[in-house]
XYZ file of C-alpha atoms in Angstrom:
500
model
C -1.855 12.865 -33.826
C 0.573 14.768 -32.125
C -0.504 17.619 -29.931
C 0.866 20.713 -30.930
C 4.248 20.346 -29.046
C 5.520 16.959 -27.241
C 7.469 16.875 -24.091
C 10.076 13.625 -22.702
C 7.127 12.268 -20.766
C 4.956 11.970 -23.527
C 6.964 9.385 -24.778
C 6.885 7.101 -22.140
C 3.922 4.602 -21.471
C 0.449 4.817 -23.286
C 0.797 6.566 -26.786
C -2.695 6.897 -27.378
C -2.820 9.619 -24.965
C -1.088 11.739 -27.192
C -4.031 11.854 -29.346
C -6.524 12.203 -26.689
C -4.844 14.995 -25.613
C -5.085 16.764 -29.032
C -8.645 16.072 -29.508
C -9.465 16.412 -25.945
C -7.138 19.259 -24.710
C -9.604 20.627 -22.042
C -9.751 17.399 -19.893
C -8.115 18.262 -16.446
C -5.737 16.474 -14.818
C -7.109 13.800 -12.034
C -6.729 14.654 -8.573
C -4.129 12.184 -7.878
C -1.837 13.772 -10.666
C -2.455 17.000 -8.798
C -1.141 15.575 -5.511
C 2.115 15.091 -7.501
C 3.173 18.749 -8.115
C 3.605 19.777 -4.540
C 6.331 17.040 -4.280
C 7.924 18.404 -7.410
C 7.778 21.925 -6.685
C 9.494 21.402 -3.380
C 11.956 19.494 -5.061
C 12.990 22.445 -7.526
C 12.570 24.517 -4.489
C 15.450 22.909 -2.796
C 17.928 22.531 -5.703
C 17.265 25.868 -6.868
C 17.966 27.100 -3.493
C 21.181 25.377 -3.442
C 22.647 26.696 -6.460
C 25.294 28.813 -6.398
C 24.411 32.724 -6.897
C 28.059 34.036 -6.885
C 31.852 32.645 -6.650
C 32.672 30.853 -3.148
C 35.696 31.902 -1.393
C 38.173 30.402 -2.311
C 37.350 30.488 -6.153
C 39.628 33.443 -6.528
C 38.746 37.026 -7.899
C 39.202 36.316 -11.438
C 36.700 32.957 -11.286
C 33.833 34.817 -13.511
C 30.394 33.843 -12.327
C 26.636 34.967 -13.219
C 23.397 33.224 -12.815
C 20.203 34.232 -14.967
C 16.659 32.765 -13.289
C 14.537 32.969 -16.233
C 10.752 34.358 -15.667
C 8.500 31.279 -15.694
C 5.523 33.432 -17.118
C 4.584 33.171 -20.398
C 4.202 30.516 -23.239
C 6.813 28.050 -24.122
C 8.233 30.401 -26.974
C 8.219 33.526 -24.736
C 10.982 31.689 -22.068
C 12.250 29.693 -24.495
C 13.516 33.132 -25.931
C 14.433 34.257 -22.596
C 16.687 30.668 -22.013
C 18.348 31.898 -25.173
C 18.968 35.315 -24.814
C 20.425 33.950 -20.820
C 23.195 31.510 -23.036
C 24.299 34.074 -25.814
C 25.004 36.495 -22.663
C 27.053 33.767 -21.354
C 25.383 33.447 -18.074
C 27.092 30.025 -15.965
C 23.684 28.976 -14.848
C 20.590 29.078 -16.197
C 17.871 28.084 -13.959
C 13.930 27.669 -15.253
C 15.292 27.334 -19.098
C 13.398 25.959 -21.792
C 13.973 25.103 -25.267
C 11.899 24.691 -28.160
C 12.439 23.324 -31.946
C 11.994 20.056 -33.797
C 13.420 16.649 -34.284
C 12.081 14.347 -36.691
C 9.614 16.951 -37.874
C 7.964 17.020 -34.423
C 7.715 20.340 -32.378
C 9.051 19.504 -29.201
C 9.622 21.407 -25.519
C 12.743 20.418 -23.399
C 12.134 21.855 -19.938
C 15.960 21.952 -18.405
C 15.983 23.050 -14.826
C 19.569 24.129 -14.720
C 21.636 24.720 -18.029
C 25.556 24.939 -16.625
C 27.727 26.779 -18.514
C 30.805 24.268 -19.878
C 33.092 26.353 -21.639
C 31.554 28.040 -24.636
C 29.143 25.382 -24.355
C 26.134 24.056 -21.736
C 25.384 21.326 -19.563
C 21.641 20.244 -19.309
C 20.635 19.382 -16.031
C 17.470 18.087 -14.986
C 15.618 17.561 -11.653
C 14.355 14.073 -11.025
C 12.397 12.306 -8.449
C 13.831 8.823 -9.495
C 16.623 7.607 -7.387
C 19.342 7.940 -10.104
C 21.951 6.645 -8.507
C 23.600 4.265 -5.968
C 26.953 3.888 -4.198
C 28.814 0.993 -5.919
C 32.420 -0.450 -4.831
C 33.592 -0.997 -8.239
C 31.843 1.385 -10.430
C 32.579 5.215 -11.182
C 30.401 8.393 -11.963
C 31.074 11.827 -12.598
C 29.220 13.846 -10.014
C 29.198 17.847 -9.053
C 27.950 19.037 -5.756
C 24.728 21.158 -6.701
C 26.185 24.064 -4.742
C 29.174 24.102 -7.049
C 27.416 23.800 -10.288
C 28.571 26.343 -12.704
C 31.906 26.381 -10.531
C 33.638 23.380 -9.898
C 34.545 20.710 -12.880
C 33.425 17.185 -11.877
C 34.754 14.584 -9.501
C 34.805 10.563 -9.781
C 32.835 9.120 -7.368
C 32.099 5.235 -6.669
C 28.601 5.062 -7.596
C 26.526 3.113 -10.408
C 23.580 4.858 -12.626
C 19.952 3.551 -12.538
C 18.569 4.774 -16.173
C 14.846 5.729 -16.242
C 13.436 6.359 -19.781
C 12.073 9.287 -18.654
C 15.119 11.466 -17.725
C 17.032 9.718 -20.661
C 14.920 11.319 -23.392
C 14.510 15.048 -21.283
C 18.296 15.346 -21.611
C 18.381 13.665 -25.441
C 15.922 16.066 -26.242
C 17.965 19.117 -24.917
C 20.730 17.645 -26.384
C 19.497 17.733 -29.783
C 18.169 20.932 -29.204
C 21.569 22.506 -27.823
C 23.189 21.258 -31.103
C 20.605 23.495 -33.088
C 22.118 26.999 -31.185
C 25.796 24.588 -31.669
C 25.765 24.632 -27.715
C 26.100 20.814 -26.632
C 28.365 19.185 -24.969
C 27.196 15.680 -25.648
C 27.004 15.533 -22.083
C 23.786 16.129 -19.331
C 23.296 15.609 -15.596
C 20.329 14.660 -13.105
C 19.896 15.510 -9.721
C 17.918 12.171 -8.141
C 16.454 12.343 -4.416
C 19.977 13.228 -3.598
C 19.041 16.685 -3.931
C 22.924 16.959 -3.290
C 24.585 15.744 -6.098
C 24.129 16.153 -9.836
C 25.762 12.830 -11.702
C 27.181 13.531 -14.760
C 27.228 11.332 -17.992
C 26.897 10.505 -21.734
C 24.029 11.819 -23.256
C 24.226 10.036 -26.785
C 23.005 6.947 -25.727
C 19.557 7.919 -25.264
C 19.031 9.735 -28.387
C 18.524 6.338 -31.029
C 15.644 5.450 -28.337
C 14.034 8.959 -28.085
C 14.284 9.398 -32.070
C 12.541 5.791 -32.428
C 9.864 6.948 -29.891
C 9.096 10.549 -31.931
C 8.641 8.672 -34.889
C 6.599 5.596 -34.129
C 3.214 6.187 -35.421
C 0.358 6.846 -32.859
C -2.102 3.846 -32.348
C -5.325 4.529 -33.913
C -7.327 2.731 -31.119
C -6.524 2.621 -27.053
C -5.077 -0.592 -25.113
C -5.517 -1.077 -22.061
C -2.613 -0.754 -19.817
C -1.643 -0.727 -15.840
C -1.715 3.190 -15.723
C -4.698 3.312 -17.146
C -6.898 3.750 -13.968
C -4.821 6.597 -12.870
C -5.093 8.489 -16.458
C -7.459 11.363 -17.018
C -8.817 9.510 -20.044
C -9.717 6.160 -18.845
C -13.182 7.346 -19.084
C -13.039 7.992 -22.470
C -10.947 5.239 -23.874
C -12.441 2.597 -21.500
C -15.900 2.415 -23.473
C -14.330 2.543 -27.096
C -12.240 -0.810 -25.243
C -16.028 -2.368 -24.397
C -17.073 -1.255 -27.824
C -13.972 -3.279 -29.511
C -14.341 -6.026 -26.905
C -10.522 -5.257 -27.011
C -8.488 -8.675 -25.845
C -6.513 -5.774 -23.529
C -9.600 -5.491 -21.308
C -8.524 -9.002 -20.145
C -4.869 -8.948 -20.729
C -3.520 -5.709 -20.160
C -0.317 -4.391 -21.852
C 1.680 -6.592 -23.422
C 0.245 -9.814 -22.252
C -1.792 -10.058 -25.016
C 0.732 -9.470 -28.031
C 1.590 -12.870 -28.797
C -2.242 -13.525 -29.479
C -2.522 -10.681 -31.531
C 0.390 -11.504 -33.619
C -2.040 -14.550 -33.942
C -5.210 -12.707 -34.827
C -7.054 -12.789 -31.660
C -7.632 -9.109 -30.921
C -11.288 -9.247 -28.873
C -12.260 -11.212 -25.268
C -14.676 -12.892 -27.746
C -12.119 -14.332 -30.023
C -10.076 -15.495 -27.058
C -13.174 -17.506 -25.329
C -13.503 -18.990 -28.491
C -10.073 -20.106 -29.040
C -9.672 -22.486 -26.290
C -6.361 -22.010 -25.701
C -6.013 -22.646 -22.332
C -5.840 -20.315 -19.013
C -6.163 -17.142 -20.979
C -9.421 -18.398 -22.633
C -10.212 -19.456 -19.045
C -9.560 -15.774 -17.822
C -11.780 -14.051 -20.415
C -14.530 -16.455 -19.587
C -14.339 -15.685 -16.213
C -14.319 -12.092 -16.888
C -17.138 -12.133 -19.127
C -18.819 -13.404 -16.159
C -17.489 -10.786 -13.915
C -15.645 -13.263 -11.980
C -12.126 -11.822 -10.388
C -11.105 -14.984 -9.325
C -9.792 -18.615 -9.960
C -8.527 -21.581 -8.140
C -5.886 -23.686 -10.111
C -6.220 -27.698 -9.364
C -4.748 -29.048 -6.565
C -4.714 -28.284 -2.255
C -3.936 -24.850 -1.818
C -1.038 -24.843 1.200
C 0.584 -21.861 2.573
C 2.822 -22.311 5.663
C 1.479 -21.601 9.505
C 2.730 -21.406 12.540
C 2.105 -21.369 16.363
C 3.541 -17.308 16.737
C 2.447 -15.732 13.372
C 3.030 -11.767 12.511
C 2.452 -10.006 9.506
C 4.634 -7.319 8.473
C 4.323 -4.580 6.297
C 6.752 -1.417 5.419
C 6.037 1.849 4.214
C 9.036 4.177 2.172
C 9.287 7.218 1.406
C 10.027 7.258 -2.653
C 13.602 5.125 -2.699
C 14.733 7.230 0.073
C 14.288 5.281 2.992
C 11.686 2.941 5.080
C 9.941 5.288 7.496
C 7.212 2.921 9.014
C 7.279 -0.889 9.742
C 4.145 -2.197 10.731
C 3.254 -5.442 12.390
C -0.028 -7.369 13.499
C 0.397 -10.329 15.608
C -3.400 -11.521 15.146
C -4.287 -9.561 18.384
C -2.226 -6.044 18.434
C -0.771 -3.707 15.803
C 2.828 -2.521 16.334
C 4.253 0.561 14.642
C 7.582 1.291 14.488
C 7.493 4.786 12.554
C 9.560 8.027 12.195
C 8.264 11.207 10.854
C 12.095 12.546 10.600
C 13.778 12.521 7.367
C 14.920 9.292 5.945
C 17.837 8.719 3.667
C 19.412 11.700 4.112
C 22.931 12.690 5.624
C 21.808 12.519 9.010
C 19.657 8.787 9.524
C 19.708 8.388 12.984
C 16.298 8.573 13.258
C 15.615 6.013 10.331
C 18.595 3.593 12.026
C 16.947 4.088 15.320
C 13.435 3.137 14.159
C 14.439 0.133 11.895
C 16.788 -1.128 15.125
C 13.585 -0.994 17.153
C 11.374 -2.774 14.557
C 14.424 -5.524 14.157
C 15.015 -6.462 17.768
C 11.358 -6.053 18.775
C 10.465 -9.125 15.756
C 13.950 -10.957 17.008
C 12.807 -10.570 20.366
C 9.199 -12.376 19.378
C 11.366 -14.928 17.501
C 13.418 -15.975 19.878
C 10.482 -15.810 22.853
C 8.835 -18.221 20.513
C 12.054 -20.735 20.126
C 12.180 -20.824 24.038
C 8.397 -21.705 24.609
C 8.912 -24.597 21.950
C 6.776 -23.222 19.699
C 6.863 -22.493 15.726
C 7.301 -18.905 14.503
C 6.812 -17.284 11.239
C 6.345 -13.449 9.661
C 4.803 -12.905 6.393
C 4.197 -10.269 4.067
C 2.005 -9.420 0.858
C 4.733 -9.535 -2.261
C 8.363 -9.428 -0.303
C 10.334 -6.910 -2.734
C 10.064 -4.162 -0.764
C 10.736 -5.601 2.763
C 13.465 -7.727 1.345
C 15.127 -4.611 -0.046
C 14.709 -2.458 2.888
C 15.677 -4.907 5.394
C 18.730 -5.609 3.920
C 19.728 -2.440 2.551
C 18.633 -0.869 5.933
C 20.927 -3.592 8.201
C 23.967 -2.747 5.435
C 23.902 1.242 5.996
C 23.316 0.700 9.870
C 25.919 -0.749 12.083
C 23.780 -1.169 14.574
C 21.568 -4.174 13.215
C 23.686 -7.382 12.231
C 23.058 -7.754 8.318
C 24.304 -11.173 8.195
C 21.495 -12.163 10.460
C 18.833 -10.126 8.597
C 19.768 -11.992 5.414
C 19.920 -15.285 7.205
C 16.160 -14.301 8.258
C 14.951 -13.224 4.940
C 16.214 -16.911 3.510
C 14.531 -18.751 5.913
C 11.301 -20.555 5.719
C 10.566 -18.199 8.701
C 10.003 -15.486 6.202
C 7.078 -16.191 3.734
C 5.525 -14.205 0.799
C 2.148 -14.800 0.627
C 1.940 -13.414 -3.032
C 3.833 -16.257 -3.624
C 1.273 -18.881 -2.527
C -1.590 -16.713 -3.871
C -0.034 -16.801 -7.670
C 0.651 -20.465 -7.279
C -2.843 -21.235 -6.483
C -4.792 -18.481 -7.762
C -5.252 -16.604 -11.350
C -6.701 -13.162 -11.422
C -8.642 -11.427 -14.133
C -7.552 -8.144 -12.806
C -4.274 -9.207 -11.209
C -3.216 -10.769 -7.638
C -2.390 -7.625 -5.779
C -3.791 -7.131 -2.059
C -6.855 -4.790 -3.044
C -7.994 -7.678 -5.427
C -7.383 -10.928 -3.154
C -8.428 -9.468 0.625
C -11.919 -8.144 -0.497
C -12.523 -11.537 -1.990
C -11.015 -12.888 1.777
C -13.858 -10.887 3.272
C -11.579 -7.952 4.333
C -12.180 -3.809 4.043
C -9.828 -1.124 4.156
C -10.931 1.779 6.696
C -9.676 4.176 3.861
C -10.115 2.168 0.877
C -8.954 5.268 -1.173
C -5.311 5.159 0.118
C -2.636 4.123 -2.531
C 0.988 4.403 -3.145
C 0.816 7.798 -4.558
C -1.464 9.275 -1.899
C 0.387 7.897 0.556
C 3.599 9.802 -0.603
C 1.163 13.126 -0.126
C 0.434 11.988 3.151
C 3.547 11.446 4.501
C 4.705 15.247 3.423
C 1.933 16.352 4.943
C 2.671 13.985 8.097
C 6.406 15.327 8.076
C 4.568 18.654 8.549
C 2.853 18.074 11.498
C -0.049 17.272 10.132
C -1.742 14.336 12.805
C -4.613 13.797 10.534
C -2.315 12.320 7.713
C -0.456 10.709 10.375
C -3.268 8.686 11.614
C -4.233 7.678 8.353
C -0.651 6.592 7.424
C -0.715 3.836 10.461
C -4.316 3.085 9.913
C -3.339 1.874 6.207
C -0.409 0.166 7.472
C -2.262 -1.890 10.026
C -4.771 -2.640 7.464
C -2.387 -3.803 4.820
C -1.159 -5.809 8.017
C -4.239 -7.041 8.852
C -5.515 -7.877 5.182
C -2.419 -9.734 4.401
C -3.526 -12.248 7.445
C -6.868 -12.414 5.880
C -5.639 -13.541 2.483
C -3.786 -16.317 4.352
C -6.893 -17.573 6.292
C -8.420 -17.446 3.382
C -5.820 -19.815 1.089
C -5.602 -21.777 4.179
C -9.573 -22.123 4.307
C -8.777 -23.561 0.347
C -10.094 -19.952 -0.928
C -13.844 -20.945 -0.458
C -16.104 -19.486 -2.995
C -13.788 -19.377 -5.645
C -14.195 -21.490 -8.869
C -11.819 -24.071 -10.254
C -10.168 -22.948 -13.339
C -11.162 -26.101 -15.215
C -14.891 -24.737 -14.958
C -14.347 -21.955 -17.176
C -12.188 -24.276 -19.711
C-alpha cells in the first residue's frame, strides 16, 4: 500500500514504513529526526543565497537572466503548478521547485531545490548533505559554481563522484517528470557538502533502479533493520515482530536471508535448527544474554604506555575534535571553527597539535625504554581522518602518519572484540562498555545528536561544547574499559558452546 504520493527517500531502506505511513499518517517524527531539519534548512539557505539573481559583470548586456523563487506555501499540487508556470515563462533559475506526476502508476513528488535552464530544457539540481565528489588526480567531472548556475556552462574538474542512492532517485524522478513536459536534458546536478559547487552528470543510470524500487511490492510484514531504533514506527513494528517471533529480531537486515530461503523464519525455528553460531545467538537472545565468548584465550596487545583515542568529525567535512585518555587524564584537541572549508587553518592547527602531542608521547616512551600503543574502537574513522588530514595539511608528515597506522603500535579494539566475542545485538561500543561496567554520563548522545550539538557549539553554545567534550572523553574511557574487560577474559560472559 503506497501513500498518496511517494518521494525518493520513501524508496530507500525499510519499505514497510510506506505501509505504516499510509495506515498511521498521524504518528509524528521522532525528536532525533527533527534535529536534522535545522541542518538541512541551513544548507538550503546557504545555497539559495549564493545563487545568482542577475547577470554578473562581464556577462554582457545581451545575456538574459531571470530567477523565480517559487513560494513553497500550499500543497504539493499548488507548488508544482507554480513551478510549471515558471518553466513555461522560461526562467533561467527556479528555486523551491516541485514536480508531481505518475511513474509506473505510482504518484510521485520530486522536490528540486533548483531548476536551471539549459537551452529550452531544464537541469534539476538538488542539495544533499552527502559528500558527492572527492578530488581525484585522474578522474574528471563537470561542475558549475553555485554562483554561476543559469549563467555559465559546466567546467571540467579533477574529481570522482560518490554515489548515494537517495540522491540518484531524487534526480531520476525529476528527470522522468521533466520528460512528461518535454523539458528533460538527461542530466542533473548535486550540490553536496561543498556548498560552492554543483557537480553535473548523467541521470539515465539511476532510472532502472528507481523503476525497480517503485514496482517492488511492499512487504506484508515488518522486518527488523539497523534503522529501526530511530524510526517513528518502531513501537508499532516491534510488537508485531515479537508476535511473529521473526528471525530478524536476532539476525537483522539481510543477515537471516539465507536461512529464510531455507524455511527458517522464526527465532524458535532457528534455535531448533542447531545450525551453529546463529542458533547459539538465538538461544542467548531468548535468555536475554547480550554477549557470548568464543572458545580459546582472549588476547589483546598491551603496552607500558597506553593512549585511548576517539575522534569526532562533522559530517564528511572534517575532524574537529581529537580526544585522548592516558589512563590518568583526558586531553582534547578541538576547534569550533569551520572544518573542511576553503580556509582550513584552524583545522590544520588543531590536527597538528594532536599529532604532535601523540608523537611526543610515543617518543618519550621509547626514550624511557618503554613500549607504546594507541588504541581506538573501530579504526575506520580515525584512520581515514588521520590519513586525509595529513595529506591535506603539509605541516604533518603524511608518510609518518601512514607508517604509524600500519604499525603494531596502533590497535583497533573492535577487531579483537569481534575475534573473541559474539553479540546478540552487535558489538558496538555502547554494547560492550556497559558489559565492562562502564556508563556514559550523557547516554543519549549518538552520531545524529552530536551533529546537532556541533552546530550549536559553532554558534557559541558552551553547554553543547561541554557535552561534546564530555561525550568524547567517555568514548575514550569506554574504549579503555573494553580493553581491560578483554584482558581479564570477559568475566561473566558465557561461552558460545554453552548455547549450542
